[in-house]
Short mmCIF file of C-alpha atoms and ligand atoms in Angstrom, two decimals:
data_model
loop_
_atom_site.label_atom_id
_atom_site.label_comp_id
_atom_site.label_asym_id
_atom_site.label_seq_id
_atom_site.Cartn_x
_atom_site.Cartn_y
_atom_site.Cartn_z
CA UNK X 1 102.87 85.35 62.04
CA UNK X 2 103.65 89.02 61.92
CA UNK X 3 100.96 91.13 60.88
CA UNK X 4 103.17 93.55 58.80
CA UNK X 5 106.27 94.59 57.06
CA UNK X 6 107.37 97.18 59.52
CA UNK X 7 108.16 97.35 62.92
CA UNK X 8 108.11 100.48 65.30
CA UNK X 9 111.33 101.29 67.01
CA UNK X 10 112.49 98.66 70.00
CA UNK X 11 114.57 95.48 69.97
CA UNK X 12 113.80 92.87 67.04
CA UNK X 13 114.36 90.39 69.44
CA UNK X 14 112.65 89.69 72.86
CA UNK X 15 112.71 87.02 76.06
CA UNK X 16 110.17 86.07 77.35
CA UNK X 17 111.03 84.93 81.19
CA UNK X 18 108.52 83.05 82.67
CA UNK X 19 107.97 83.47 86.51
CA UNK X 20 104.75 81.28 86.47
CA UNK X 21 106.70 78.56 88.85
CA UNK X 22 107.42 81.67 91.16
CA UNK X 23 105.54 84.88 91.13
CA UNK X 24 102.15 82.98 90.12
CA UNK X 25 102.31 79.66 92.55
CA UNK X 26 103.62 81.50 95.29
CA UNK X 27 100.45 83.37 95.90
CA UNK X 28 97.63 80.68 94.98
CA UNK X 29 96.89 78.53 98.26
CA UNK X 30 97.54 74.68 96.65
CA UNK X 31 100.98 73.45 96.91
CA UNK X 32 101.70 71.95 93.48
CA UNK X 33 103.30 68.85 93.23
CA UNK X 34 107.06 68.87 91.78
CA UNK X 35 106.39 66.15 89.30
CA UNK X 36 104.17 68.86 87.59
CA UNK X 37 106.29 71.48 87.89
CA UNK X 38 108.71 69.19 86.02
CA UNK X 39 106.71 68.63 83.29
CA UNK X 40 105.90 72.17 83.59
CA UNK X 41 109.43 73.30 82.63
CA UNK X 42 110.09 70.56 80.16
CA UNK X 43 106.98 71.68 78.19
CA UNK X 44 108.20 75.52 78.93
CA UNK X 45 111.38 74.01 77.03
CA UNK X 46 110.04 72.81 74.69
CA UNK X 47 107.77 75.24 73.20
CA UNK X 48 110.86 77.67 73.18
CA UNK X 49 111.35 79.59 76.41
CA UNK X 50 115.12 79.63 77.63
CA UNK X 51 114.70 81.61 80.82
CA UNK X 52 112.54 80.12 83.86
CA UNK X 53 112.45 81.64 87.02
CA UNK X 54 112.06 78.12 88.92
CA UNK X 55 111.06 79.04 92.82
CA UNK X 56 112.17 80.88 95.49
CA UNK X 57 114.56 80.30 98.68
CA UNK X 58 112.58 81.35 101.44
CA UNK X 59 111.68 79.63 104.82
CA UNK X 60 109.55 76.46 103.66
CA UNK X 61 107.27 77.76 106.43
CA UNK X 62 106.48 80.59 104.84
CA UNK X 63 106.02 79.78 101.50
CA UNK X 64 105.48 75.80 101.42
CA UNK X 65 104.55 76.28 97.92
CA UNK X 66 107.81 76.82 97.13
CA UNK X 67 109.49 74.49 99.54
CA UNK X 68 111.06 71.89 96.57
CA UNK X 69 112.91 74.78 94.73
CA UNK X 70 116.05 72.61 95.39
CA UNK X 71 114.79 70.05 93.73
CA UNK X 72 112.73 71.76 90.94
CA UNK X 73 116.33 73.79 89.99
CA UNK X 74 118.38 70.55 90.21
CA UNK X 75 115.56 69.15 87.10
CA UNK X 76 115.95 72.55 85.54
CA UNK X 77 119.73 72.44 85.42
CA UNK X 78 119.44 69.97 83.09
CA UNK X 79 117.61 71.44 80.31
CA UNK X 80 120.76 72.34 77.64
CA UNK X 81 120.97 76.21 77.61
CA UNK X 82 118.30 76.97 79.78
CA UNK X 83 119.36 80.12 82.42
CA UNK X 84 117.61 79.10 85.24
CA UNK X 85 116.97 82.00 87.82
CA UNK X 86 115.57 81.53 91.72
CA UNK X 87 114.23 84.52 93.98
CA UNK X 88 116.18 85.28 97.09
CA UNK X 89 115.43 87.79 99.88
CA UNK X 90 118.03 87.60 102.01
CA UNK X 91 121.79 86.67 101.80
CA UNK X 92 120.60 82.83 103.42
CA UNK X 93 118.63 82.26 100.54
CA UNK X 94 121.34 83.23 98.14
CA UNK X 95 123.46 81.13 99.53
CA UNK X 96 121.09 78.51 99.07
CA UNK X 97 121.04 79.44 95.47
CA UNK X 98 124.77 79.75 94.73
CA UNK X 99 125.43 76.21 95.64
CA UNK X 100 122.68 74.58 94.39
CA UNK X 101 124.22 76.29 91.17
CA UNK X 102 121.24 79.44 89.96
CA UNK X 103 122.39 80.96 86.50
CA UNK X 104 120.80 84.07 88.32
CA UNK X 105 119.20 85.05 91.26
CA UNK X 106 117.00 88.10 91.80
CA UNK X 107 117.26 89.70 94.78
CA UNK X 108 113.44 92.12 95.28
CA UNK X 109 113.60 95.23 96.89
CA UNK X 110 110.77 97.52 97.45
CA UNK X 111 110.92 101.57 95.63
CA UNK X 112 108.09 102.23 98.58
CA UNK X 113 109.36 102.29 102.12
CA UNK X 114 106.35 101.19 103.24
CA UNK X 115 105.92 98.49 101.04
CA UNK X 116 109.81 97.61 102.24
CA UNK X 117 109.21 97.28 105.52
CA UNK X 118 105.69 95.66 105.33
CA UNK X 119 106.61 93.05 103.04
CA UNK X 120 110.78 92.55 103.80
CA UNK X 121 111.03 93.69 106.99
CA UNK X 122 113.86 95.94 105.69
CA UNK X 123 114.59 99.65 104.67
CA UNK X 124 115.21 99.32 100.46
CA UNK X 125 118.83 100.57 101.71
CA UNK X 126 119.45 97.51 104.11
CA UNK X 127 118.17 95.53 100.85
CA UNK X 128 120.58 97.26 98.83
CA UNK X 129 123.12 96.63 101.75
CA UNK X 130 122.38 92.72 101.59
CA UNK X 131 122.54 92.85 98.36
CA UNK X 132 126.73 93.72 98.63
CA UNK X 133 127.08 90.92 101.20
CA UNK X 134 125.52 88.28 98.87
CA UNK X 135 127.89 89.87 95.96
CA UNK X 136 130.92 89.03 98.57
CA UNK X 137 129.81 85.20 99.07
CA UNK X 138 128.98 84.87 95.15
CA UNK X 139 132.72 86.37 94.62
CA UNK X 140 134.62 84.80 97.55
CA UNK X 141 132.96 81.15 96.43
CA UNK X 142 133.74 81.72 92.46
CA UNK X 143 130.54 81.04 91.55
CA UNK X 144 128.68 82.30 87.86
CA UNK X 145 125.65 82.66 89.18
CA UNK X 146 124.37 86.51 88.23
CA UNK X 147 122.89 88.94 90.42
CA UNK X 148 119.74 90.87 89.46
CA UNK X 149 118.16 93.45 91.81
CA UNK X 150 114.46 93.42 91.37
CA UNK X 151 112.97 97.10 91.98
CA UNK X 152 109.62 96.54 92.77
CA UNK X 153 106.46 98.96 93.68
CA UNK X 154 108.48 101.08 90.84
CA UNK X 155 105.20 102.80 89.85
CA UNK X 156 103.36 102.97 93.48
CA UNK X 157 101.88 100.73 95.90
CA UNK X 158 98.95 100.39 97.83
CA UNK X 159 100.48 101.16 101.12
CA UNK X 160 102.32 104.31 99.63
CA UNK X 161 100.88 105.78 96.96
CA UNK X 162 103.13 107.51 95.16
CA UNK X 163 106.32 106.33 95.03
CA UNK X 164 108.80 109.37 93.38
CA UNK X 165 110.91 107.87 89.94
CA UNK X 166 114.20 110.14 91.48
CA UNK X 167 113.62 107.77 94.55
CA UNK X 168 113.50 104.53 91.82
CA UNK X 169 116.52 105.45 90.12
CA UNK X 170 118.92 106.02 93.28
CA UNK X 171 117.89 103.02 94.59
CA UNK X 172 118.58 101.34 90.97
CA UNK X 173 121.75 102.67 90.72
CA UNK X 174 122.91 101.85 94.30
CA UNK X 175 121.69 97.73 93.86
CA UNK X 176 124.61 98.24 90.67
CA UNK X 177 127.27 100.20 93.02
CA UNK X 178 126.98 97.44 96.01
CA UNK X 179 127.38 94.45 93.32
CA UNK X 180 124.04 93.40 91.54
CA UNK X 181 125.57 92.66 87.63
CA UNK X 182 121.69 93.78 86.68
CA UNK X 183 118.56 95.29 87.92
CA UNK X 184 115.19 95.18 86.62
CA UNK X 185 111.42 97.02 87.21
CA UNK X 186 108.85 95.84 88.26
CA UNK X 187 105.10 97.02 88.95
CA UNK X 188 104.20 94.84 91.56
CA UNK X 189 101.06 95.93 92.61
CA UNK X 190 99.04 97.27 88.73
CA UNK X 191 99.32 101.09 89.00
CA UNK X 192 101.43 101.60 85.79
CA UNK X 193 99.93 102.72 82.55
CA UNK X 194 101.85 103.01 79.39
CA UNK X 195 102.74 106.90 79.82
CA UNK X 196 104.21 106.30 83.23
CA UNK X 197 106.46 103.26 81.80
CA UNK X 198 108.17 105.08 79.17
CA UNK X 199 108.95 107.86 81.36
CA UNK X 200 110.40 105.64 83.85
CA UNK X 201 112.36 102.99 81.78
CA UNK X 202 113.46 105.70 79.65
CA UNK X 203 114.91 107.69 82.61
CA UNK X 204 116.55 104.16 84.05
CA UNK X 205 117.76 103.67 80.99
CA UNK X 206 119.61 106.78 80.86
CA UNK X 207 120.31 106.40 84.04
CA UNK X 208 122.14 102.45 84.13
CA UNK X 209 121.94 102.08 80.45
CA UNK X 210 121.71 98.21 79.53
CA UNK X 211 122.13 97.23 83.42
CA UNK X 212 118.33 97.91 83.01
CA UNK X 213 117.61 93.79 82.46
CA UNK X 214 114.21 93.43 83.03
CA UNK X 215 110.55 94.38 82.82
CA UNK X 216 107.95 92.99 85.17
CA UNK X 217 104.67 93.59 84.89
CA UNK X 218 101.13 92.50 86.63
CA UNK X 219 97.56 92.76 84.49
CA UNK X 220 95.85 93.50 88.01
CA UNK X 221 94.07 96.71 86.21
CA UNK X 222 94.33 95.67 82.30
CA UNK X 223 97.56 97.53 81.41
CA UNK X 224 99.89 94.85 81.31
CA UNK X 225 100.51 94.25 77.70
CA UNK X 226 100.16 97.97 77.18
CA UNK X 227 102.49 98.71 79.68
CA UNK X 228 104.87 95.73 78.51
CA UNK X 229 104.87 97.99 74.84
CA UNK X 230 105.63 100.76 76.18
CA UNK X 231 108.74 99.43 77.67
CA UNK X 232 109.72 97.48 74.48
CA UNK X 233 109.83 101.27 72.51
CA UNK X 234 112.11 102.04 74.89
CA UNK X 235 114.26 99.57 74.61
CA UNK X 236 113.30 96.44 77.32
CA UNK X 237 113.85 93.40 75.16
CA UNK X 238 113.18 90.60 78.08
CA UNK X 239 109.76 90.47 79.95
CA UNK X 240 108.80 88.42 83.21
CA UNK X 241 105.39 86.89 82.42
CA UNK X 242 103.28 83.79 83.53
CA UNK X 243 101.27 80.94 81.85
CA UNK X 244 97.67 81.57 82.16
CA UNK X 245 98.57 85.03 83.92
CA UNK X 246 98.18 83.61 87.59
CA UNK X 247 99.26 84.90 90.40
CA UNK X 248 97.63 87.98 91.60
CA UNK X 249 97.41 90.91 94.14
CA UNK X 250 97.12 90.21 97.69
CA UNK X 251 95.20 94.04 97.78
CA UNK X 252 92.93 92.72 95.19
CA UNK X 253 91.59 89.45 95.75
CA UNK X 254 90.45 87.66 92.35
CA UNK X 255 92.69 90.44 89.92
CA UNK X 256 94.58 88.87 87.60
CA UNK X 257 98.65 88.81 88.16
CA UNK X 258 101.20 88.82 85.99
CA UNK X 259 101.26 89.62 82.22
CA UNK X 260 100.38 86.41 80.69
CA UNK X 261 102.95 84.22 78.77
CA UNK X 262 101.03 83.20 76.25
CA UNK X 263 99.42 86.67 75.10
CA UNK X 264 102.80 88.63 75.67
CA UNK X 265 104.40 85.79 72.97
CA UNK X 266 101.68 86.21 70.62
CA UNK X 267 101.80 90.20 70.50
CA UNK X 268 105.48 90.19 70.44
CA UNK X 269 105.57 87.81 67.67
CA UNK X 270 102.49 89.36 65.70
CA UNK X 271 104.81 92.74 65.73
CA UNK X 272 107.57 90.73 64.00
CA UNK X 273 109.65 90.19 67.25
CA UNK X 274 111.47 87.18 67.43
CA UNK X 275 111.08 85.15 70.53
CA UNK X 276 111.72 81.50 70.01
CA UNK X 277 108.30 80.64 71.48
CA UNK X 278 105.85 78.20 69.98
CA UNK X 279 102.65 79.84 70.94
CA UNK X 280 100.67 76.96 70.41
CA UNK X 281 102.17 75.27 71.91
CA UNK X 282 102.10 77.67 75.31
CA UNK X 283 98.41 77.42 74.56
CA UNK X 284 98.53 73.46 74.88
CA UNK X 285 100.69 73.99 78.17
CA UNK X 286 97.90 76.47 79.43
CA UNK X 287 95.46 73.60 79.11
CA UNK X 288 97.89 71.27 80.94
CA UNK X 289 98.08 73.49 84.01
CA UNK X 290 94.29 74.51 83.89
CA UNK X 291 93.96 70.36 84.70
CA UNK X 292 97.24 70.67 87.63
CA UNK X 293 94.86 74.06 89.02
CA UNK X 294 91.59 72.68 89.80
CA UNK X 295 89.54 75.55 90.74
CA UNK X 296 91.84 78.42 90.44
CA UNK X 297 91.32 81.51 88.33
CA UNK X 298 93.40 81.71 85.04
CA UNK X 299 93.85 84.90 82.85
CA UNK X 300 94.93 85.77 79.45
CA UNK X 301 92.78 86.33 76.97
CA UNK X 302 94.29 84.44 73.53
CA UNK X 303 93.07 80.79 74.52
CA UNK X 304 89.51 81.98 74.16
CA UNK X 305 89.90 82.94 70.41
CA UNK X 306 93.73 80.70 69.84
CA UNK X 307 95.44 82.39 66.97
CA UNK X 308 93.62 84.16 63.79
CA UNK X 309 91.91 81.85 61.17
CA UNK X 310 91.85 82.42 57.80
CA UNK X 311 88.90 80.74 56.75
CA UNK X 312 88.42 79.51 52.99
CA UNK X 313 91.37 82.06 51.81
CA UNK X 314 89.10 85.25 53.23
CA UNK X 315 89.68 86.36 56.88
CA UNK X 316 86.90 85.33 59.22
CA UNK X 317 85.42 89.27 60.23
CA UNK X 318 83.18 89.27 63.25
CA UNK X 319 80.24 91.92 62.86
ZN1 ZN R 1 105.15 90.04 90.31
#
């Protein structure tokens, strides 16, 4: 599928993680039923991805979408070679995660103190503080599961503004002092553009070299593949994304979330970047959870056109 012989500078291969079970359910109202976040994963599998991020371990109260991550890892755990990662906030939902077995769990802390406390309750140091107790349970109980620390509002939030990168990188570099094995970035709220990116990730990645894990980013203004690009030149060769882009921004009712899966695979692979994915059949999977989302708002943008035609040996040009 790649549209040409050479490739600008960044990795040759890329991962495509999908946080769709996570990031996108968590903030759409229906509670969706495990069975079809089963199938969900299975057809994930199958049309190549290798790293899911399968739910959460938070308070079934507050997140009841969430509330059969047990269960939805346990399925998971069977899929041959597929890293399956969980969000925790707090060292009670890593525990959670540790025996229930987590190839990873990602531990989110907010860059904005304001953000922090609005969303965690906590200062992004007692975060970073947590995260060295949940590094003494994963060590003291032997288990494999890795530790990521997710920096999030790395490029601003809402409640902040500004959030300064100096600020971004101590924080990054403290999650790695009190035990994380890896942190990522993340732009949580839409208000990175492509400039801002490579500045950052290329300071991070001077900063913690290949600690740096990670890219997340959300469409909520149109910059997410761009952005996503701009962190490949510099480097980033694994990507959170979701099917169908869903999720969203609780500032920005109706915005779209994160990057979606499907379009992230096809650019990638279109620049010659081998990810393993089958994007047709992502697209097939999109339909599938259209059906499972009655009424809810999906993004992306390649399901409208699917992949290029050639038609009778001369590219189809549109006017
Ligand atoms: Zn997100």
């Amino acid at each position: 599928m790649p549209s040409t012989a050479s490739l600008a500078p960044g990795p040759r291969r890329a991962v495509v993680r999908e946080v769709g079970l996570r990031d996108g359910l968590q903030s759409l109202a229906p509670t969706m039923p495990t069975a079809h976040k089963i199938a969900w994963i299975d057809a994930a599998y199958a049309a190549g991805q290798r790293e899911i991020e399968v739910g959460s371990f938070v308070p079934a109260r507050l997140l009841p979408q969430l509330a059969d991550t047990a269960e939805v890892l346990a399925h998971a755990k069977t899929l041959p070679g597929l890293f399956a990662s969980v969000l925790v906030p707090n060292l009670k939902g890593a525990q959670r995660a540790l025996e229930c077995g987590a190839d990873l769990l990602v531990v989110p802390l907010s860059a904005s103190h304001a953000h922090s406390l609005a969303n965690l309750r906590k200062t992004p140091d007692e975060v970073v503080a947590e995260v060295a107790r949940i590094r003494a349970e994963r060590d003291a109980g032997g288990h494999a599961t890795l530790i990521e620390g997710g920096v999030g509002t790395a490029f601003g939030c809402t409640l902040q503004g500004e959030v300064a990168p100096g600020e971004v990188l101590r924080l990054m570099v403290a999650l790695l002092d009190a035990g994380a094995d890896r942190v990522s970035l993340a732009d949580t709220v839409g208000f990175a553009d492509p400039e801002s990116v490579r500045r950052l990730f290329e300071s991070a990645r001077r900063e913690v070299g290949d600690k740096l894990a990670c890219a997340h980013f959300h469409d909520t203004r149109g910059m997410g593949l761009a952005n996503a690009y701009a962190a490949w030149q510099t480097g980033i060769d694994r990507f959170d994304a979701c099917l169908a882009g869903i999720g969203g921004c609780p500032h920005a009712p109706g915005a779209s979330g994160n990057v979606t899966t499907e379009d992230l695979a096809f650019m990638l692979e279109r620049m010659g970047v081998v990810t393993g994915l089958d994007v047709q059949a992502l697209l097939a999977l999109r339909r599938r959870l259209e059906a499972w989302l009655p009424g809810e708002t999906l993004h992306g943008v390649l399901w409208q056109a699917g992949l290029p035609q050639v038609l009778n040996g001369v590219a189809a040009v549109a006017a």
